[in-house]
Amino acid sequence: MRRIALGFLLFVTHFCDAQFGSPIAFSDSQEKTVLEASPEFFILDWKPNTSLHISETPLEIITDSVGAQKVNLFRDNTEAPILYSSNIITPVCADGDCKFMHITLYWTLLGDYAGFDRSVKEPLTKHDHDEFLFSDYWKLHDLLKDDNSILKRRAIDELVTKPKPSKIEGVDALSGATVKEVKESVVSGALYSCYVAWHLVHGKIKEQIKAHTVQQQDEAMLVQMLNNDHTNYQMYALENLDQNQYKVNFSRVSELFKSGIPLVRSFIIKNLASSFSQSPTTMQPFWDALPYIDINTRSLLLQHIDFASDATVTHISTQLSVLTKNQLLKYLEHLASKKVISTEVLKNLEHFSASNKEKNAYLVTEFLEDNS
Amino acid sequence: MKNLLTVLILFIASLNAVAQDILLEAESFDNPGGWVVDPQFVEQMGSPYLNAHGMGKPVKNASTSVEFKKSGTYHIWVRTMNWVPGEWEAPGRFQLKVGETVLDTVLGTRSGWGWQYAGEAKINKKQATHIELQDLTGFNGRCDAIYFSTKKDAPPSSTKKLAAWRQEITAQPNAPEEVKTYDLVVVGGGLAGCAAAIAGAEQGLKVALIHDRPVLGGNASEEIRVHTLGIYGNFERILKKIDTEHYPNGSADAKLDQEKRDKNVKSYDNIDLFLNWRAYDALSEENSVKYVDARQTFTGERKRFTAPYFVDSTGDGWIGFWAGAEFSYGRESVDTYGEHWEEHGELWSPKEADNAVMGSSVLWGSKDTDSPQSFPEVPWAMPVSKDYSEVNGEWQWEFSRNDLSQIDDAEEIRDHMLRAIYGSFSSAKKDEVNENRKLEWVSYLVGKRESRRLVGDHIFTFNNAKEGTEFPDGVVIETRAVDVHYQTVLEDENNPDFISEALFYRAPQYYIPYRSLYSKNIKNLFMAGRNFSCSHAGLGGPRVMLTTGQMGAAVGYAASLCKKYEVMPREIYTGYLEEYLNLIEDQKYEKIPTSKK
Ligand SMILES: Cc1cc2nc3c(=O)[nH]c(=O)nc-3n(C[C@H](O)[C@H](O)[C@H](O)COP(=O)(O)OP(=O)(O)OC[C@H]3O[C@@H](n4cnc5c(N)ncnc54)[C@H](O)[C@@H]3O)c2cc1C
């Protein structure tokens, strides 16, 4: 990370050898000390009637030719930290031609990209000096959302080279992924602005913001994060809540098991692995989620099949379609380990095995043959 | 070929006085036509098979002729599999022609590998019977074997029972009869195996290189077409004989480097190259590998290879696995080696260990032509590709899932990728800009990144790369960034499940110690390639092929010293390290190897 931020500074210095014209103008949102509406491009939920007020932090971003620019923290009326923000003015240079870019950037409490406000007076422009269209801002927003963008690990000159034509197939060979990926992700004609903006958002400030938040972290903040829709908040809360707090917030945790992204679900189930044997009934909501969760999480869930209630095992026999081949084999292996298989389960197995629409019907057929 | 087959038939006939049985292995057909021999999944489904890989155009018939000992009516079964059962016609359908008759039964329609009854045919022993496989779809119909019997008893389908049945019916002795002895046996001819063989041979070792493909290079071969990345380290001279140019992955330029590589390896008199030979077993006694058994993938001929030292460069760690070497698979918990990376948390290194690994790929491409090109509907592919639409595939076309083993489920993984490819291409073809496009190349070989990792005296971790840990035996050097892949579907279920993303960590120059290149518990076993001793995150940097090539070369030189002093690999580190390092230094400048013609 550090390396990339450093690289960015070097890059800016290098490209800013050219002379600047007029002095710096300030972005409109510069004076905003209260936020009463969501930033124009924003990834978090904005609840109606939210009013955030600004507070200072020791954090700053240094851009070339402009110097230090403050990073502020917006808090809600209970003084809980909500959002970091900075009004940025930074030079963008391409082929010796430099312009200033004005933009207000927002970060989450964990230093992830949260959104931006454009400057009405000083809109972003492209290489040919055309102003950004609204759709271009959206594209920039999409780019900034991608914390693992290809812009991260490439120097700017690496992003504009074309792949060598193939010796055997001529120019019609497979195109280099890099150039294509870059083209798809940046605003056409504004590679340099996009590059600079991305590295500002995802530069070393990210870590500093997170560290600043961690200093003020308390249980209330974690619970808020757990209840937020933003995945990184959920994940951070899940990683930092202790066992007891898991219990207290169990209904939200089990809800996230159903509604969260696969990564969140897998984390939850791995973290609660021992609960399947220790308090099987509490874990019932997890079994109920079986048909709705992704394949990876379902595999992790099925690892606990030996602790599932008979009712659950029977219920799964009506859900065989959602199981992958190996998941089905795991389930059948569990059945085989039982002394008796209930008639209801057998009936469901036979029904499944007779279906000509089921990819894995043959496995159940073989199982029934072997266990008859 | 014919002779072998005849022997087989006589054997079977004499075993069974009542029924007349003939087992015909499809991979041994005299003329495979447009079908390809696919030996990738032998350990799982039992045998190499013929695969009608026509990218949607039916392939030319495969044919052979068989001499029956007795005339009569024979029942016929074909061992096959419908590779995508569901509410559509099976994608890989074919028919069987016996003599002049095409049997009505459409084959390739049963779920899971097993015997499908094809019908019966009258056979006249007076003339050889002509047998043909007629592909109907060009979409990977599969035929493993054909069984003729005068009795209507289907052979067993389960893989375990089948192996015993096959052995019995072909009256195969347990051990291969021919035994070959070498100084060094290298199994797996990827970049790692090639480099090991060359280094060993240059030092005068008599080397066997056993490789299950017709061409060398593994993932770098023209069959898979991945370009080699990384640096040459100490072994530039050797690696330049086998590396590739930096063309895009999947480029047909791989063919040029293929010629170079094959020619260079073949130029060593003391490398016996066994192409199309696949090792299927290894035995260890007192923690030493005694032999490796291998089978010719077309003819089924077998040989046993003995040597004082073996190199496992199969990528999957097969030799180690069979010999009982310690190995690991999947991701260690973050605390096992302290491989935490704040920025990527669980995606990088999980709190609890799991069996997620980097996935496998099938590379592919299409090209524009000057006339309209049709492409069939592929309803069986759409549940995988969904609304994805593409005309080429690069490295991101990758598949891994925690219920699938990259080894045991490799066929399912390959097939999933084929569905992703055909479905995405079919969607792209609906766009009129692609009217003239046609599939040019789709690999049928699954290109792997990660599977078993054999455990050595040192386990190379992410931290060794991150910190650039210096080792007294740091024989492999690398500067390439560490990257670990994950499936993007983990972050958003709406993403296709066959596309990955890479997380890059820019490390300083780092070193891999020699101690990561031999087995901890199998004394005479070296390993080189992606199955060397490392953690999941540790593999992120050095899995690329110049690095794995460096490992191979390092191991080849070590083997030569092992032979010189009659010691085991570990003792090179404990007793001969200086000489070993000097040898590595000296070889850099060796212009005309003495062992070369
Ligand atoms: C799509 C893709 C893109 C990649 N991108 C890059 C890249 O750009 N550059 C790069 O350098 N690396 C790249 N990699 C990684 C690299 O190709 C692999 O890590 C590679 O496998 C390392 O080489 P190897 O010699 O260890 O194994 P392999 O190349 O897999 O060679 C092992 C060989 O052993 C053979 N074999 C296996 N079992 C047996 C047996 N029982 N008997 C006989 N032979 C056997 C196999 O057929 C195989 O050919 C990529 C991988 C993939 C899949």
PDB file of C-alpha atoms in Angstrom, chain B residues 62 68-69 145 161 238 268 322 403 415 429 442 456 462 472 475 520 533 537 584 593:
ATOM      1  CA  ALA B  62     -12.539 -42.534 -34.873  1.00  0.00           C
ATOM      2  CA  PHE B  68     -13.054 -61.704 -32.930  1.00  0.00           C
ATOM      3  CA  LYS B  69     -12.271 -65.273 -32.062  1.00  0.00           C
ATOM      4  CA  ALA B 145     -14.117 -48.189 -23.821  1.00  0.00           C
ATOM      5  CA  LYS B 161     -15.053 -52.398  -9.066  1.00  0.00           C
ATOM      6  CA  ILE B 238      18.752 -23.280 -19.119  1.00  0.00           C
ATOM      7  CA  TYR B 268      20.227 -34.218 -24.644  1.00  0.00           C
ATOM      8  CA  TRP B 322       1.434 -42.132  -3.829  1.00  0.00           C
ATOM      9  CA  ASP B 403     -16.790 -28.299  -2.630  1.00  0.00           C
ATOM     10  CA  ASP B 415     -16.492 -29.118 -17.951  1.00  0.00           C
ATOM     11  CA  LYS B 429     -22.824 -14.581 -31.369  1.00  0.00           C
ATOM     12  CA  VAL B 442     -10.639 -23.838 -26.957  1.00  0.00           C
ATOM     13  CA  GLY B 456       9.620 -29.914   2.698  1.00  0.00           C
ATOM     14  CA  PHE B 462       3.956 -15.055   2.058  1.00  0.00           C
ATOM     15  CA  PRO B 472      21.845 -19.543   3.148  1.00  0.00           C
ATOM     16  CA  VAL B 475      18.804 -20.888  -4.726  1.00  0.00           C
ATOM     17  CA  LYS B 520      10.394 -33.697   4.558  1.00  0.00           C
ATOM     18  CA  SER B 533       6.746 -26.753  -0.225  1.00  0.00           C
ATOM     19  CA  ALA B 537      -0.387 -17.483   0.156  1.00  0.00           C
ATOM     20  CA  ILE B 584      24.988 -23.261  -9.461  1.00  0.00           C
ATOM     21  CA  PRO B 593      27.693 -28.691 -21.868  1.00  0.00           C
TER      22      PRO B 593
END
